[in-house]
CSV table of C-alpha atoms and ligand atoms in Angstrom, one decimal:
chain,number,residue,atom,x,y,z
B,6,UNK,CA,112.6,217.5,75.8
B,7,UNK,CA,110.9,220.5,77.6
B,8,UNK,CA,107.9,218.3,79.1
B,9,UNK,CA,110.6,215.7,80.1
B,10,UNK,CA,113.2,218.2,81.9
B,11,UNK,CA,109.6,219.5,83.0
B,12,UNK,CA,108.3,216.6,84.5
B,13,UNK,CA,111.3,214.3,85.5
B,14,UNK,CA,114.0,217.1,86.7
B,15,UNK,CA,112.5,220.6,87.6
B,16,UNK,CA,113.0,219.9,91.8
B,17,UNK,CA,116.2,218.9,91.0
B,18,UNK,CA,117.4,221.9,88.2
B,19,UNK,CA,115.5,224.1,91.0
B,20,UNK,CA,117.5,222.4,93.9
B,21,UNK,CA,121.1,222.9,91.5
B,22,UNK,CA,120.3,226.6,90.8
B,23,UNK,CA,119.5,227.4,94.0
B,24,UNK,CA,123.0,226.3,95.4
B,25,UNK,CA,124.2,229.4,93.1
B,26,UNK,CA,121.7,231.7,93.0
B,27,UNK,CA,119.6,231.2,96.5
B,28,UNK,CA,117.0,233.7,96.0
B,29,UNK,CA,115.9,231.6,92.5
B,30,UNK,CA,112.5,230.9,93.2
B,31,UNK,CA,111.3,228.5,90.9
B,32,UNK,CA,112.4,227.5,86.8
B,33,UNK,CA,110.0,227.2,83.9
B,34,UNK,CA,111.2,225.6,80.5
B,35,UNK,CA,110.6,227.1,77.2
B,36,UNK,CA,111.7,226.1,73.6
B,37,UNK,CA,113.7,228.7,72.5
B,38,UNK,CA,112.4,228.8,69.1
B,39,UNK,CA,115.4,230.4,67.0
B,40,UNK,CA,116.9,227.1,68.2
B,41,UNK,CA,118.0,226.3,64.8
B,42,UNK,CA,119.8,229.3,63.3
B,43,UNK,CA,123.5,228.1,63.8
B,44,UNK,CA,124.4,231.9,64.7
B,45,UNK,CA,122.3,231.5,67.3
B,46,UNK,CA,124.9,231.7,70.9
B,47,UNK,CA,122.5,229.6,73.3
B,48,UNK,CA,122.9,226.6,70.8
B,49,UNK,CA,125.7,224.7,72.3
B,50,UNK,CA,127.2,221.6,71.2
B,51,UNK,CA,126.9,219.1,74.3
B,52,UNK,CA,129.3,216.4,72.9
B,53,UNK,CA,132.0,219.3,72.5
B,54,UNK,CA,131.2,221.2,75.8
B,55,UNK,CA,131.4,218.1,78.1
B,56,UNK,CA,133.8,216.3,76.4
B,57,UNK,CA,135.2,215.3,79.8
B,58,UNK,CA,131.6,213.8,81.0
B,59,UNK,CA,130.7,212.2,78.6
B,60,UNK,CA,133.9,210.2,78.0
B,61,UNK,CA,134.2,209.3,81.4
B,62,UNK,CA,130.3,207.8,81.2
B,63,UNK,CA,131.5,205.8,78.6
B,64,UNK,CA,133.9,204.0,80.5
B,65,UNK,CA,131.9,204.0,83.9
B,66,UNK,CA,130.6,200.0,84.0
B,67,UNK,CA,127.7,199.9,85.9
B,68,UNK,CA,128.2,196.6,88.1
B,69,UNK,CA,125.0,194.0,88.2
B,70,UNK,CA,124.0,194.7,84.8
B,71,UNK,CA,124.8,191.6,82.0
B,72,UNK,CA,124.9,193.3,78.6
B,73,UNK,CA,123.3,190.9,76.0
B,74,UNK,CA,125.7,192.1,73.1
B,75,UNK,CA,124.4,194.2,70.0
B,76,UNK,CA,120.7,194.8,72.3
B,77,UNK,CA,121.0,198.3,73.1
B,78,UNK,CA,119.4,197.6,76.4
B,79,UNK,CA,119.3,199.9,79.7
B,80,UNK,CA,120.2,199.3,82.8
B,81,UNK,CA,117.7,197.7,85.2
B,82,UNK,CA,117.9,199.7,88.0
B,83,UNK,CA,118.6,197.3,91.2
B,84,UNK,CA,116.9,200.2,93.9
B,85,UNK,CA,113.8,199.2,91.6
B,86,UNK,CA,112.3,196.4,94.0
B,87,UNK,CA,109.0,194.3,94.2
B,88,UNK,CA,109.2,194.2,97.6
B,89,UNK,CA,109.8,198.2,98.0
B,90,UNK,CA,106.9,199.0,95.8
B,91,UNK,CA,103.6,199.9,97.7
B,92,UNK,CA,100.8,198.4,97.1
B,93,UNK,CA,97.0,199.8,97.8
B,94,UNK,CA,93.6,199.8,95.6
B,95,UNK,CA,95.6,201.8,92.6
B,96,UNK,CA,98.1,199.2,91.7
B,97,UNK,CA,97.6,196.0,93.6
B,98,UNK,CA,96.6,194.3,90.3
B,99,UNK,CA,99.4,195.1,88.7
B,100,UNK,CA,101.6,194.0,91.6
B,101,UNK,CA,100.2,190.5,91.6
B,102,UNK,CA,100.5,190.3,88.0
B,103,UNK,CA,104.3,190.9,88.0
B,104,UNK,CA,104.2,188.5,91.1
B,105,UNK,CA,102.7,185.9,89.0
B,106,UNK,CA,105.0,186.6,86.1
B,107,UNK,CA,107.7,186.0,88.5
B,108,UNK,CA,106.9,182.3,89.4
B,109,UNK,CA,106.0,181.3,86.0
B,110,UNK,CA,107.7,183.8,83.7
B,111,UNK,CA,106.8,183.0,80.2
B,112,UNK,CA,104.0,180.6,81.3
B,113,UNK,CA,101.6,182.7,83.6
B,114,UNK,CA,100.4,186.1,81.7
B,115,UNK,CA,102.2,187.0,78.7
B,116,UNK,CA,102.3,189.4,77.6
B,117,UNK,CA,101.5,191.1,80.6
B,118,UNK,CA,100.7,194.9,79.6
B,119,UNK,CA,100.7,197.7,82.2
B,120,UNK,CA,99.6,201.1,81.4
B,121,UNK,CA,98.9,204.4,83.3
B,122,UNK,CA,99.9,208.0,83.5
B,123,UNK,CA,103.2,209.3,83.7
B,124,UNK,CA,104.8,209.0,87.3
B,125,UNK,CA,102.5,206.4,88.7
B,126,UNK,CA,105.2,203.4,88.8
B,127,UNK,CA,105.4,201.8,85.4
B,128,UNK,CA,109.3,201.7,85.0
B,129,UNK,CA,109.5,201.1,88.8
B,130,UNK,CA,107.1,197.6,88.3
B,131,UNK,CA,108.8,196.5,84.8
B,132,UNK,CA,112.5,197.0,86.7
B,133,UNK,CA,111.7,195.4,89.5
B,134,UNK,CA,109.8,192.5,87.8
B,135,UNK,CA,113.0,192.3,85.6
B,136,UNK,CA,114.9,192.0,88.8
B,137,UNK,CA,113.2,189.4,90.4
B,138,UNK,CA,113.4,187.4,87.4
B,139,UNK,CA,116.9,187.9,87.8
B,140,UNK,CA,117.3,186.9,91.2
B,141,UNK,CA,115.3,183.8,90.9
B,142,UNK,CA,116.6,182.2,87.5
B,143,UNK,CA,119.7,183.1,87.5
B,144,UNK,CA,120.4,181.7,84.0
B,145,UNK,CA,117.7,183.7,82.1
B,146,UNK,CA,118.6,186.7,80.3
B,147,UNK,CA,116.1,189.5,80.8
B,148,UNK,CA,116.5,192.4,78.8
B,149,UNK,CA,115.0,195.9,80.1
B,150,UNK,CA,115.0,198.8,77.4
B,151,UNK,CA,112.4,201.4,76.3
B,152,UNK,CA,110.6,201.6,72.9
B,153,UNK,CA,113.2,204.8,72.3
B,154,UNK,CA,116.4,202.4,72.5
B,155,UNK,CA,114.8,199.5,70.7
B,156,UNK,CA,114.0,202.1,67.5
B,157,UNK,CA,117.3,203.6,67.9
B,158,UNK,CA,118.7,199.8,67.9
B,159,UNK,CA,116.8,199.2,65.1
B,160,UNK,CA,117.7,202.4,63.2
B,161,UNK,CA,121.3,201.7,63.3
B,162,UNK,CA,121.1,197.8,62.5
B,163,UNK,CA,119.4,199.3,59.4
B,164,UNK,CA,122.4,201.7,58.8
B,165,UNK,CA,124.6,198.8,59.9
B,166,UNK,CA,122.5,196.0,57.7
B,167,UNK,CA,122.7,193.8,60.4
B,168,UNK,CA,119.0,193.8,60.9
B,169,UNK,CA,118.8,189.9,61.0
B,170,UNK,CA,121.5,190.2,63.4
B,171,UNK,CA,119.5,192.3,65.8
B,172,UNK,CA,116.5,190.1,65.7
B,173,UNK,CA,118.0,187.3,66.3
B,174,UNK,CA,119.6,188.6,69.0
B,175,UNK,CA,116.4,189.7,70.3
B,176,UNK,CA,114.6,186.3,69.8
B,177,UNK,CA,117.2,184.6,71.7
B,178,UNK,CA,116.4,186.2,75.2
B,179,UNK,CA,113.9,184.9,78.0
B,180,UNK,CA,112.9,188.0,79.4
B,181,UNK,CA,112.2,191.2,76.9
B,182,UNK,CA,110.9,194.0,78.7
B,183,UNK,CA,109.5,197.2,77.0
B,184,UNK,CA,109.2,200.2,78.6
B,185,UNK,CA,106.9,202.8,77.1
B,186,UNK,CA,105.7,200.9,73.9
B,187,UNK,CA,103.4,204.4,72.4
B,188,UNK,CA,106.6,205.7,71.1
B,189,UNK,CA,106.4,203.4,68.8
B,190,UNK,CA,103.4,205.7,66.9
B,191,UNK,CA,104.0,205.4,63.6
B,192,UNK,CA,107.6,203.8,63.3
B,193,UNK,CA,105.8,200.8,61.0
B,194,UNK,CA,109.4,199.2,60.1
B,195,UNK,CA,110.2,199.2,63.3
B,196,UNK,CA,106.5,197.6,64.9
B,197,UNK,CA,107.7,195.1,61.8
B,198,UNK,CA,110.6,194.0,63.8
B,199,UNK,CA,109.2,194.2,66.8
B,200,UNK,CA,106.0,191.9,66.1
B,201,UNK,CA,108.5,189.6,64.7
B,202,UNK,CA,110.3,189.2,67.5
B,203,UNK,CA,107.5,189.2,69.6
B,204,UNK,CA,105.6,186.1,67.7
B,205,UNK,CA,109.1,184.0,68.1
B,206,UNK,CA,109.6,185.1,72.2
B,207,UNK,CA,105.6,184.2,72.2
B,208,UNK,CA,105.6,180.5,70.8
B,209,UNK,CA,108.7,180.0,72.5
B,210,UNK,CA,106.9,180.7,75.9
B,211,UNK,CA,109.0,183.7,76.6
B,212,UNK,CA,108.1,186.5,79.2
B,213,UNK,CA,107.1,189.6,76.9
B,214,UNK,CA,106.7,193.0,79.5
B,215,UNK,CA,105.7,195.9,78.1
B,216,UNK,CA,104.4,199.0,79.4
B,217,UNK,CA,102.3,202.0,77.7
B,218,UNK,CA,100.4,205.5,78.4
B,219,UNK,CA,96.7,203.6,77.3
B,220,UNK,CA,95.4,200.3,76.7
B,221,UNK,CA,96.6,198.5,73.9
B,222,UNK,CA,93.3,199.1,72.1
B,223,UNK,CA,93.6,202.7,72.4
B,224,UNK,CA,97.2,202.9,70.7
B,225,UNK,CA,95.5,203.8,67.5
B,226,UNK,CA,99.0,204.3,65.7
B,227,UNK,CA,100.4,200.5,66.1
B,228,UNK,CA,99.6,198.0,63.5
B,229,UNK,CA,96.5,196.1,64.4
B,230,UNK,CA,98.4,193.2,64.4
B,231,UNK,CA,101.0,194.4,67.1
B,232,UNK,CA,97.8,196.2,68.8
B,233,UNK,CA,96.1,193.0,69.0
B,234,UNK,CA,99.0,191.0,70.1
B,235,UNK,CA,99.6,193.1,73.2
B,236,UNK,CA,96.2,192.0,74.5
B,237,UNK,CA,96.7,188.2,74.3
B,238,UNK,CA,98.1,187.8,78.1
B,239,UNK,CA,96.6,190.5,80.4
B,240,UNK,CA,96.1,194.3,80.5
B,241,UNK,CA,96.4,195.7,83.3
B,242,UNK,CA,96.2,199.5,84.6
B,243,UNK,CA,97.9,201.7,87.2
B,244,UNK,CA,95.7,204.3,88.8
B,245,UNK,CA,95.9,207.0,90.9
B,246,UNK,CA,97.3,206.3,94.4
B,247,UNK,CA,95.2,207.1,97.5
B,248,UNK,CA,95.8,209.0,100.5
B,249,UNK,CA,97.2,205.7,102.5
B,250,UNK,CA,99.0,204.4,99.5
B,251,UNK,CA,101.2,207.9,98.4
B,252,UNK,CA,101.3,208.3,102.5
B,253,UNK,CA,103.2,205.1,102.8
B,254,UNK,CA,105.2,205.6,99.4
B,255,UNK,CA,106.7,208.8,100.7
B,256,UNK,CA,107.6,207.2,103.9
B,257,UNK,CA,109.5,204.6,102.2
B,258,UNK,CA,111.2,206.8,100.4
B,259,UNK,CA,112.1,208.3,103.3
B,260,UNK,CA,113.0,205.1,105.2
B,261,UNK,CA,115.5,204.2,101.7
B,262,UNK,CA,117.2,207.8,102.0
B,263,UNK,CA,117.5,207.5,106.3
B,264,UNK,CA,115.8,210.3,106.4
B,265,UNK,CA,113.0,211.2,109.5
B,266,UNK,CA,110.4,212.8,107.9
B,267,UNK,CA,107.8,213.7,110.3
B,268,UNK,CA,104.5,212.2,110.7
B,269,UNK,CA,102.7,215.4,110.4
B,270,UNK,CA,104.5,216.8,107.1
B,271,UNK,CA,104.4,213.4,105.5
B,272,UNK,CA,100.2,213.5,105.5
B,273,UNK,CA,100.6,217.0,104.7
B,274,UNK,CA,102.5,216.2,101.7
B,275,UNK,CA,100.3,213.3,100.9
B,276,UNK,CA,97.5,215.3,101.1
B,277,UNK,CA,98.6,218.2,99.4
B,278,UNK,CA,100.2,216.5,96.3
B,279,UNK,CA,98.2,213.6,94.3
B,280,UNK,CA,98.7,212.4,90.9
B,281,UNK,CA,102.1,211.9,90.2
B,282,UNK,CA,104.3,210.0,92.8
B,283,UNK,CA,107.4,211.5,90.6
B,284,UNK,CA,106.5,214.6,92.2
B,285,UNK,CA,106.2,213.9,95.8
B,286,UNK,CA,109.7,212.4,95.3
B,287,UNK,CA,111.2,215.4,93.7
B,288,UNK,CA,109.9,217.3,96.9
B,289,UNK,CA,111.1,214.4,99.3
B,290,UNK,CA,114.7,215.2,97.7
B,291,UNK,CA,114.5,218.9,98.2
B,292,UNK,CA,113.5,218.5,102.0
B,293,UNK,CA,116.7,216.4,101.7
B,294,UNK,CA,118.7,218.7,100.3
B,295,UNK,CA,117.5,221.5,102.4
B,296,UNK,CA,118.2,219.8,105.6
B,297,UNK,CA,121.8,218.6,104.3
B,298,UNK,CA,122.3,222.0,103.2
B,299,UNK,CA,121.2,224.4,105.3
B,300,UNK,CA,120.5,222.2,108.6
B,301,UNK,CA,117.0,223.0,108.0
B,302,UNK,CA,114.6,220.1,109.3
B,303,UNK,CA,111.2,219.7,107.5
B,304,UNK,CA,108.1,221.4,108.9
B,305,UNK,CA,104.6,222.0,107.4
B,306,UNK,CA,105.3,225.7,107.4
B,307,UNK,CA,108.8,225.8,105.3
B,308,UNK,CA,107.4,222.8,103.0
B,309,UNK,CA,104.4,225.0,102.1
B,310,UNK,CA,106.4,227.9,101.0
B,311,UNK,CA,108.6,225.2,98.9
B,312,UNK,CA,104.9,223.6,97.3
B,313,UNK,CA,104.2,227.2,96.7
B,314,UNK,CA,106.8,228.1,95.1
B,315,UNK,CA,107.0,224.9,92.8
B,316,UNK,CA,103.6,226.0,92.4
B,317,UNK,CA,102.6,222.6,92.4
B,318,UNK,CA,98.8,223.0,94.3
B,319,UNK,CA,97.0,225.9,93.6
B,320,UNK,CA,96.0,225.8,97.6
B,321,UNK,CA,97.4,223.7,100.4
B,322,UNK,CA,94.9,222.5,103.0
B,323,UNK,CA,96.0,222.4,106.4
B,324,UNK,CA,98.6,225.3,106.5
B,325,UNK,CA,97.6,228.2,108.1
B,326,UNK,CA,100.7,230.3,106.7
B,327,UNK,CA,98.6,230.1,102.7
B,328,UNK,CA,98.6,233.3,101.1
B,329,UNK,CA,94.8,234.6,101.1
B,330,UNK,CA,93.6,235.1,97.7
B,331,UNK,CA,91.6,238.7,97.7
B,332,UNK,CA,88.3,237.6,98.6
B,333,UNK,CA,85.2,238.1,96.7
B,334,UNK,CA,82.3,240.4,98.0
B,335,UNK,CA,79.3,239.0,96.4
B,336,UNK,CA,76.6,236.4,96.2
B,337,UNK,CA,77.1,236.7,92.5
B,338,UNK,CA,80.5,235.9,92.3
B,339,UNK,CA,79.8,233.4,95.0
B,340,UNK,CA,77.5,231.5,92.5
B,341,UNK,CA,80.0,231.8,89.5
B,342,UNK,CA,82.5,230.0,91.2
B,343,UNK,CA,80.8,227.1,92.4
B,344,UNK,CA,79.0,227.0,89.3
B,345,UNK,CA,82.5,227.0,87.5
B,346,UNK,CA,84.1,224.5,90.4
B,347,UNK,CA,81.4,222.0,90.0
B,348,UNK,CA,81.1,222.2,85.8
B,349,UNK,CA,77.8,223.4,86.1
B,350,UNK,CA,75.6,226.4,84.7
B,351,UNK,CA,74.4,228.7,87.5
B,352,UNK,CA,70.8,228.5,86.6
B,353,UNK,CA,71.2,224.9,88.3
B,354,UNK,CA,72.5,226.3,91.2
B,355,UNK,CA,69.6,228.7,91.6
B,356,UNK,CA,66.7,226.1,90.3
B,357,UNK,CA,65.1,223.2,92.6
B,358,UNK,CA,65.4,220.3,90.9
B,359,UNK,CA,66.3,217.5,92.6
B,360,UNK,CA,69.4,216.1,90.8
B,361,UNK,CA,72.1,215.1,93.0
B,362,UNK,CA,75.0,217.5,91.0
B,363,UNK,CA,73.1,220.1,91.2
B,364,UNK,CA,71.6,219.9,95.2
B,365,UNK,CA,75.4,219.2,96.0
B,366,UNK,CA,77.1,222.7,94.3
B,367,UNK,CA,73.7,224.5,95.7
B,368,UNK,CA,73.7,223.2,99.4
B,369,UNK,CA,77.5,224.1,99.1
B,370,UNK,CA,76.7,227.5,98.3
B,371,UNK,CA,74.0,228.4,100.9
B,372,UNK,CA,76.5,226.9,103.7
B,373,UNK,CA,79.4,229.1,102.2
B,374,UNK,CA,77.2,232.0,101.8
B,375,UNK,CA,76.0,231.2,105.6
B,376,UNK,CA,78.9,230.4,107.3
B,377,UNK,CA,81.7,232.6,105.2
B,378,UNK,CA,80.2,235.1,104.2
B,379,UNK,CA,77.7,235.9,106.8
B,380,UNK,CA,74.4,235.8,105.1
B,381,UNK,CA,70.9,235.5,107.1
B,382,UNK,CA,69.1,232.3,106.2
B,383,UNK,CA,66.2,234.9,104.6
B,384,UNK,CA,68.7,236.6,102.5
B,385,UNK,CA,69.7,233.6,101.5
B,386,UNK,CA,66.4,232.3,100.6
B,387,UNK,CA,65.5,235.1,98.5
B,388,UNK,CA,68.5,234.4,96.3
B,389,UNK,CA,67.3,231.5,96.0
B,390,UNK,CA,64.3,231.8,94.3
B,391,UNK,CA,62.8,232.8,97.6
B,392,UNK,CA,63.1,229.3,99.7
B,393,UNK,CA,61.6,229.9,103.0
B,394,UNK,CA,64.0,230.3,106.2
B,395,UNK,CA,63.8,226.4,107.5
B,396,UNK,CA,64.3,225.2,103.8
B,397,UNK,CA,67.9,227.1,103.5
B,398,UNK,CA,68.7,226.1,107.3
B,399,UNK,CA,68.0,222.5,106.7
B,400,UNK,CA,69.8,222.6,103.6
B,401,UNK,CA,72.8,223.7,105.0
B,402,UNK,CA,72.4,221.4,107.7
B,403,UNK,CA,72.3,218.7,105.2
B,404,UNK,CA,75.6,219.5,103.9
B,405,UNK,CA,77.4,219.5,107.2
B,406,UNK,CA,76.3,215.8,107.7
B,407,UNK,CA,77.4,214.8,104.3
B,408,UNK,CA,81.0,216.5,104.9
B,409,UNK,CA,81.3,214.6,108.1
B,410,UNK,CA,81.4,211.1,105.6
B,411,UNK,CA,82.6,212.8,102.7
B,412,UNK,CA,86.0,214.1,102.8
B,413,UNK,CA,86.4,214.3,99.4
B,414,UNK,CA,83.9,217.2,99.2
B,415,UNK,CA,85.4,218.7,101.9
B,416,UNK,CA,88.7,219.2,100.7
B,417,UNK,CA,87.3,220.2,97.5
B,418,UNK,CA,85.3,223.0,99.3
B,419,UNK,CA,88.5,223.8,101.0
B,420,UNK,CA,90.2,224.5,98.0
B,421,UNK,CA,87.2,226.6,96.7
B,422,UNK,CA,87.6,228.6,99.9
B,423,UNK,CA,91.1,229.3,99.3
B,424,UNK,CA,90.6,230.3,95.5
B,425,UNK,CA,87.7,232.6,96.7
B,426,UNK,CA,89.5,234.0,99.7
B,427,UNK,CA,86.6,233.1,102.5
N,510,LIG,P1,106.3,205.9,85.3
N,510,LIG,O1,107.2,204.9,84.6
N,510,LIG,O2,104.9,205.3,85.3
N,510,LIG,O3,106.3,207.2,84.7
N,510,LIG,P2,108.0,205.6,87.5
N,510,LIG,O4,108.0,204.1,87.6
N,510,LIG,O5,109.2,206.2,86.9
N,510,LIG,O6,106.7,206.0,86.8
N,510,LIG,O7,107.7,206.1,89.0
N,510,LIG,C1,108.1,207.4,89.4
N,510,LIG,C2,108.7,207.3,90.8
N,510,LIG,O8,107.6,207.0,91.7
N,510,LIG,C3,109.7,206.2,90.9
N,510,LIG,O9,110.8,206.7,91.7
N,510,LIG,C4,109.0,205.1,91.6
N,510,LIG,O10,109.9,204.4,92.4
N,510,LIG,C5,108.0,205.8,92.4
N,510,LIG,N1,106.8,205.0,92.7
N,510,LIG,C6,105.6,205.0,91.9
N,510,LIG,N2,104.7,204.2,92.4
N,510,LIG,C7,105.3,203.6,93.5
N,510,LIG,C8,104.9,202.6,94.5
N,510,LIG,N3,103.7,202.1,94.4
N,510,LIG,N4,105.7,202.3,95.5
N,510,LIG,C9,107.0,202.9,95.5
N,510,LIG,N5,107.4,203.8,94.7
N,510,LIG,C10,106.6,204.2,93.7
N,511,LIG,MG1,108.4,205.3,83.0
C-alpha cells in the first residue's frame, strides 16, 4: 500500500493537502508499525468512516463498460487510446504488436506478453488494445482485469464453490486481458485456474493479453507450465522513453487536459524527469492545479521549486534558480566523486591505461579541475602522475569534442557539477 500511494498518488495527496495547509511542502509515507493493536487511534475503519462514499460507488454505473456477469473484471478505461499513445524507439514494438492483435485478435500473436517497469504504459497499451477490440468487433466480449481481481475472483468462487462456474465463465470470453500477471507469485491454485482457462481461450483461438514487471522466463514463482505458456505468442518489452518520446507524451497530455504548456517548460520537464511517465503526469496535474488555483501559469522557475520540493531530481539542468550545493575545495574530493559517479576506483582515474571507462571519468576530471576549479594545466599534470602540460591540455581538449556529440555525458557531468557545487 505505501509504495502504491507512493508511486501512483503522492502529486495528488501533495496537491489535496496543500489546498488546506499551503505551506505543506511535500508528504512521505510510512507504515505505522503498531498498525495492528486495535487500541491503536490512527487505525480507522474505512467501510464505517465513509459509509456515504462508498455506498454511493456502489451504485455509480460507469457507462461504456459491458459487465460479463460473475468475472470480477475492471473497467477499461475509454481515455486509454491506441491512437493517443506515443510511440518512439521505447515502445514502438509493443505498439505494433497490439496493432496486429487488433486486426487479427486471437489469430495474430497470442498471447501477446508486454512487460516493463512500473509507469512506462502497460495498463495504458492493454486498455487501449481492449478498446479497439471493442470498437472494431463489436460482438466480442473483452474482459480487462488485473491478476489482483482474478485471485480475488477466484478466492471467493472457492468460498462460494462455484469454481466451475467461474471458469466457465472465463473460457467463454474472446478477449481476456491480464494486467500485471507477477502477482500471481505463488498463488499455485489460482495459476491452476488460470492455465486452465488459458489452454481453452488458446485452442479456441482467443486473444490472451497479459502484462508483467519481467519476461515470462524470469517469473521464477509461476508454474513452469503457465511460465512456458506465456511465451508461445510474443514477448515483448517497454523501455525507457527518450527525450522526443516523454517530450511529446507530456504535450499530449497537455493537448487532452486543454491546457498550454509552454514549449520551454515542457523540454524542461522532459529533460528533468525520465523514467516513469506516471511521474511527469503527476507534475503535469499540479501545474494544472496551480494555474486553476492560484492563476499561476507554468514557468521553468516555479516548476523547479515544485521538482524540488517533490524531490524528484537530485539536480535540475537548465535552471539557473538550483540551490548550490556547498562546493568542494579539493582535487581529492574532486577525484572521489568522479570516481564514485562513474563506479570506478580512483587509482583508475589517476593511472594511464587506455580503457575507455577509465580515460572518460579521468578526461572529465582534468577539464573540471581546469575549467571549475581553476587549476593550471602543470598542477594538473602533477596530480596526475606528472603528465606533461600538452598531455593534460589535449586531454581536456578531447573531452570538449566528445561533449559536443555526446549529450548524455554532458548532462551527466552537469549533474556532477551540481552535486559538487562547481
Ligand atoms: P504501467 O501500467 O506500466 O505502470 P501506465 O499504463 O499506468 O503504466 O502508465 C502511466 C501513465 O503514463 C498513464 O497515464 C499512461 O497514459 C501514461 N503513458 C505511458 N506511456 C505513454 C505513452 N507512450 N503515450 C501516452 N501516455 C503514456
Ligand atoms: Mg499498470
Amino acid at each position: 500500500m505505501r509504495d502504491n500511494l507512493a508511486h501512483k498518488f503522492s502529486s495528488e495527496i501533495l496537491v489535496a493537502s496543500q489546498k488546506i495547509i499551503p505551506t505543506i511542502a511535500s508528504v512521505s509515507f510510512s507504515v505505522d508499525k503498531n498498525i495492528d493493536n486495535p487500541s491503536n487511534a490512527n487505525v480507522i475503519d474505512c467501510v464505517l468512516e465513509y459509509k456515504e462514499i462508498t455506498a454511493k460507488k456502489k451504485k455509480e454505473e460507469i457507462p461504456g463498460t459491458e459487465m460479463v456477469e460473475g468475472i470480477n473484471s475492471r473497467i477499461i478505461n475509454s481515455k486509454y487510446r491506441l491512437e493517443n499513445f506515443i510511440v518512439g524507439p521505447s515502445n514502438q514494438l509493443v505498439h505494433a504488436a497490439a496493432e496486429a492483435v487488433v486486426r487479427k485478435p486471437g489469430n495474430a500473436y497470442n498471447p501477446l506478453y508486454i512487460y516493463g517497469d512500473v509507469g512506462l504504459g502497460k495498463t495504458h497499451i492493454l486498455q487501449a488494445t481492449g478498446n479497439a477490440i471493442k470498437e472494431r468487433y463489436k460482438d466480442k466480449k473483452v474482459i480487462y482485469t488485473t491478476a489482483d481481481r482474478f485471485l480475488s475472483d477466484y478466492i471467493e468462487s472457492v468460498k462460494k464453490r462455484t469454481v466451475d462456474r467461474m471458469k466457465e465463465k472465463y473460457q467463454s470470453i474472446d478477449v481476456l486481458i491480464i494486467d500485471d500477471v507477477q502477482f500471481l507469485a505463488g498463488k499455485d491454485a489460482t495459476q491452476t485456474v488460470l492455465y486452465n482457462i488459458f489452454n481453452t481461450l488458446y485452442e479456441n483461438n482467443k486473444q490472451i493479453i497479459l502484462s508483467g514487471d519481467r519476461p515470462p522466463k524470469e517469473l521464477t514463482a509461476l508454474e513452469p507450465r503457465l511460465q512456458s505458456r506465456f511465451e508461445w505468442g510474443i514477448t515483448v518489452d517497454i523501455g525507457i522513453p527518450d527525450f522526443e518520446t516523454r517530450l511529446a507524451i507530456l504535450q499530449e497530455k497537455a493537448r487532452a487536459r486543454e491546457f498550454i504548456l509552454p514549449q520551454e517548460v515542457a523540454e524542461f520537464i522532459a529533460y528533468n524527469l525520465g523514467a516513469n511517465v506516471r511521474e511527469i503526469e503527476g507534475v503535469l496535474n499540479q501545474i494544472i492545479a496551480e494555474y486553476e488555483l492560484h492563476n499561476t501559469p507554468p514557468t521553468i522557475d516555479n516548476v523547479a521549486r515544485r521538482l524540488n520540493k517533490l524531490s524528484i531530481t537530485d539536480s535540475l539542468i537548465g535552471n539557473s534558480t538550483k540551490k548550490m550545493a556547498a562546493s568542494i575545495k579539493t582535487y581529492e574530493e574532486l577525484l572521489d566523486a568522479v570516481a564514485g559517479h562513474f563506479g570506478i576506483e580512483k587509482r583508475h582515474i589517476l593511472g594511464d591505461d587506455r580503457k575507455k571507462e577509465n580515460m572518460i571519468p579521468r578526461q572529465v576530471a582534468m577539464y573540471l579541475l581546469k575549467n571549475r576549479m581553476n587549476y593550471t594545466y602543470e598542477r594538473i599534470g602533477n596530480i596526475f602522475s606528472g603528465r606533461n602540460h600538452s598531455a593534460v591540455l589535449y586531454s581536456c581538449k578531447k573531452l570538449e569534442t566528445i561533449l559536443k556529440k555526446d549529450q548524455n555525458l554532458f548532462y551527466e557531468i552537469n549533474i556532477l557539477r551540481d552535486k559538487l557545487g562547481i
